[in-house]
PDB file of C-alpha atoms in Angstrom:
ATOM      1  CA  MET T 247      28.919 144.622 -26.039  1.00 74.00           C
ATOM      2  CA  ASP T 248      31.810 145.332 -28.390  1.00 91.00           C
ATOM      3  CA  ALA T 249      34.612 142.901 -29.190  1.00 87.00           C
ATOM      4  CA  ASP T 250      37.224 144.691 -27.031  1.00 89.00           C
ATOM      5  CA  VAL T 251      35.003 144.447 -23.964  1.00 92.00           C
ATOM      6  CA  GLN T 252      34.235 140.785 -24.655  1.00 93.00           C
ATOM      7  CA  TRP T 253      37.966 140.099 -25.117  1.00 91.00           C
ATOM      8  CA  HIS T 254      38.694 141.779 -21.774  1.00 93.00           C
ATOM      9  CA  HIS T 255      35.992 139.773 -19.984  1.00 96.00           C
ATOM     10  CA  LEU T 256      37.414 136.551 -21.428  1.00 95.00           C
ATOM     11  CA  ALA T 257      40.893 137.542 -20.224  1.00 96.00           C
ATOM     12  CA  VAL T 258      39.488 138.230 -16.741  1.00 97.00           C
ATOM     13  CA  GLU T 259      37.923 134.765 -16.612  1.00 97.00           C
ATOM     14  CA  LEU T 260      41.122 133.132 -17.869  1.00 97.00           C
ATOM     15  CA  ALA T 261      43.131 135.048 -15.247  1.00 97.00           C
ATOM     16  CA  ARG T 262      41.083 133.339 -12.521  1.00 97.00           C
ATOM     17  CA  MET T 263      42.184 129.872 -13.677  1.00 97.00           C
ATOM     18  CA  ALA T 264      45.467 129.072 -11.949  1.00 94.00           C
ATOM     19  CA  GLY T 265      48.247 128.222 -14.381  1.00 96.00           C
ATOM     20  CA  VAL T 266      46.094 128.145 -17.518  1.00 97.00           C
ATOM     21  CA  ALA T 267      47.468 131.337 -19.078  1.00 98.00           C
ATOM     22  CA  GLU T 268      51.035 130.172 -18.475  1.00 98.00           C
ATOM     23  CA  ARG T 269      50.302 126.805 -20.106  1.00 98.00           C
ATOM     24  CA  LEU T 270      48.785 128.545 -23.127  1.00 97.00           C
ATOM     25  CA  LEU T 271      51.876 130.730 -23.464  1.00 97.00           C
ATOM     26  CA  ALA T 272      54.129 127.685 -23.228  1.00 97.00           C
ATOM     27  CA  VAL T 273      52.439 125.785 -26.051  1.00 95.00           C
ATOM     28  CA  HIS T 274      51.409 128.666 -28.324  1.00 94.00           C
ATOM     29  CA  ALA T 275      54.998 129.642 -29.056  1.00 94.00           C
ATOM     30  CA  ASP T 276      56.893 130.896 -32.105  1.00 94.00           C
ATOM     31  CA  ASP T 277      58.101 128.013 -34.268  1.00 90.00           C
ATOM     32  CA  GLY T 278      61.144 130.031 -35.292  1.00 93.00           C
ATOM     33  CA  SER T 279      59.623 131.227 -38.550  1.00 90.00           C
ATOM     34  CA  GLY T 280      57.004 133.597 -37.145  1.00 91.00           C
ATOM     35  CA  ARG T 281      54.209 131.031 -36.907  1.00 89.00           C
ATOM     36  CA  CYS T 282      52.453 129.530 -33.885  1.00 90.00           C
ATOM     37  CA  VAL T 283      53.582 125.959 -33.210  1.00 88.00           C
ATOM     38  CA  VAL T 284      50.063 124.792 -32.281  1.00 87.00           C
ATOM     39  CA  CYS T 285      47.775 126.936 -34.428  1.00 86.00           C
ATOM     40  CA  SER T 286      49.823 126.327 -37.580  1.00 73.00           C
ATOM     41  CA  SER T 287      49.838 122.546 -37.300  1.00 71.00           C
ATOM     42  CA  GLY T 288      47.718 120.073 -39.234  1.00 65.00           C
ATOM     43  CA  ARG T 289      45.426 121.372 -41.953  1.00 68.00           C
ATOM     44  CA  GLN T 290      46.140 124.976 -40.946  1.00 60.00           C
ATOM     45  CA  ALA T 291      49.914 124.600 -41.439  1.00 64.00           C
ATOM     46  CA  GLY T 292      51.579 127.936 -42.040  1.00 59.00           C
ATOM     47  CA  HIS T 293      48.412 130.013 -41.722  1.00 69.00           C
ATOM     48  CA  TYR T 294      48.719 131.473 -38.215  1.00 79.00           C
ATOM     49  CA  VAL T 295      51.298 134.131 -37.505  1.00 88.00           C
ATOM     50  CA  TRP T 296      52.763 134.413 -34.035  1.00 92.00           C
ATOM     51  CA  PRO T 297      51.699 135.707 -31.647  1.00 95.00           C
ATOM     52  CA  CYS T 298      48.406 133.920 -32.282  1.00 93.00           C
ATOM     53  CA  GLN T 299      45.118 134.977 -30.713  1.00 92.00           C
ATOM     54  CA  LEU T 300      45.437 132.474 -27.841  1.00 94.00           C
ATOM     55  CA  HIS T 301      48.929 133.724 -27.026  1.00 96.00           C
ATOM     56  CA  LEU T 302      47.632 137.313 -26.993  1.00 96.00           C
ATOM     57  CA  LEU T 303      44.680 136.318 -24.803  1.00 96.00           C
ATOM     58  CA  ALA T 304      46.937 134.500 -22.327  1.00 98.00           C
ATOM     59  CA  THR T 305      49.261 137.511 -22.197  1.00 97.00           C
ATOM     60  CA  ARG T 306      46.278 139.761 -21.511  1.00 96.00           C
ATOM     61  CA  ALA T 307      45.049 137.406 -18.762  1.00 97.00           C
ATOM     62  CA  ILE T 308      48.408 137.612 -17.001  1.00 97.00           C
ATOM     63  CA  GLU T 309      48.332 141.413 -17.286  1.00 96.00           C
ATOM     64  CA  VAL T 310      44.834 141.421 -15.766  1.00 95.00           C
ATOM     65  CA  ARG T 311      45.872 139.105 -12.947  1.00 95.00           C
ATOM     66  CA  ASP T 312      48.980 141.164 -12.194  1.00 94.00           C
ATOM     67  CA  GLY T 313      47.050 144.447 -12.325  1.00 91.00           C
ATOM     68  CA  ARG T 314      48.819 145.738 -15.436  1.00 84.00           C
ATOM     69  CA  ALA T 315      45.809 145.782 -17.791  1.00 68.00           C
ATOM     70  CA  ALA T 316      43.580 148.773 -18.328  1.00 66.00           C
ATOM     71  CA  THR T 317      40.073 148.180 -17.029  1.00 56.00           C
ATOM     72  CA  ARG T 318      37.416 147.958 -19.716  1.00 52.00           C
ATOM     73  CA  GLY T 319      33.690 147.498 -19.404  1.00 49.00           C
TER      74      GLY T 319
END
Protein backbone atom coordinates (compact mmCIF):
# COMPACT_ATOMS: atom_id res chain seq x y z
CA MET A 1 0.00 0.00 0.00
CA ASP A 2 1.53 3.33 -0.99
CA ALA A 3 1.89 6.33 1.31
CA ASP A 4 -0.98 8.30 -0.29
CA VAL A 5 -3.41 5.45 0.30
CA GLN A 6 -2.20 5.00 3.88
CA TRP A 7 -2.56 8.76 4.46
CA HIS A 8 -6.13 8.63 3.13
CA HIS A 9 -7.04 5.67 5.35
CA LEU A 10 -5.66 7.51 8.38
CA ALA A 11 -7.73 10.57 7.47
CA VAL A 12 -10.84 8.38 7.16
CA GLU A 13 -10.26 6.96 10.65
CA LEU A 14 -9.63 10.42 12.09
CA ALA A 15 -12.82 11.70 10.43
CA ARG A 16 -14.82 9.15 12.44
CA MET A 17 -13.62 10.61 15.75
CA ALA A 18 -15.98 13.44 16.68
CA GLY A 19 -14.19 16.73 17.23
CA VAL A 20 -10.65 15.37 17.02
CA ALA A 21 -9.77 16.94 13.66
CA GLU A 22 -11.07 20.31 14.83
CA ARG A 23 -8.99 20.10 18.02
CA LEU A 24 -5.88 19.26 16.00
CA LEU A 25 -6.49 22.26 13.75
CA ALA A 26 -6.95 24.51 16.77
CA VAL A 27 -3.64 23.59 18.39
CA HIS A 28 -1.48 23.00 15.31
CA ALA A 29 -1.70 26.62 14.21
CA ASP A 30 0.69 29.12 12.62
CA ASP A 31 2.78 30.90 15.25
CA GLY A 32 2.87 34.02 13.09
CA SER A 33 6.26 33.25 11.59
CA GLY A 34 5.28 30.29 9.41
CA ARG A 35 5.95 27.61 12.03
CA CYS A 36 3.58 25.26 13.86
CA VAL A 37 3.01 26.34 17.47
CA VAL A 38 3.04 22.75 18.77
CA CYS A 39 5.44 20.94 16.45
CA SER A 40 8.07 23.68 16.70
CA SER A 41 8.17 23.77 20.49
CA GLY A 42 10.77 22.25 22.78
CA ARG A 43 13.81 20.60 21.24
CA GLN A 44 12.32 20.92 17.75
CA ALA A 45 11.96 24.72 18.02
CA GLY A 46 11.83 26.35 14.62
CA HIS A 47 12.05 23.12 12.63
CA TYR A 48 8.45 22.56 11.54
CA VAL A 49 6.90 24.80 8.93
CA TRP A 50 3.18 25.41 8.98
CA PRO A 51 0.99 23.78 7.96
CA CYS A 52 2.54 20.79 9.72
CA GLN A 53 1.69 17.19 8.88
CA LEU A 54 -0.92 16.94 11.66
CA HIS A 55 -2.65 20.10 10.45
CA LEU A 56 -2.72 18.69 6.90
CA LEU A 57 -4.06 15.36 8.16
CA ALA A 58 -6.80 17.05 10.19
CA THR A 59 -7.76 19.17 7.18
CA ARG A 60 -7.95 16.02 5.05
CA ALA A 61 -10.10 14.28 7.69
CA ILE A 62 -12.60 17.14 7.62
CA GLU A 63 -12.68 16.99 3.81
CA VAL A 64 -13.34 13.23 4.01
CA ARG A 65 -16.08 13.68 6.59
CA ASP A 66 -17.73 16.45 4.58
CA GLY A 67 -17.47 14.48 1.33
CA ARG A 68 -15.00 16.87 -0.30
CA ALA A 69 -12.03 14.48 -0.55
CA ALA A 70 -11.28 12.32 -3.54
CA THR A 71 -11.66 8.64 -2.77
CA ARG A 72 -8.42 6.68 -2.79
CA GLY A 73 -7.81 3.00 -2.25
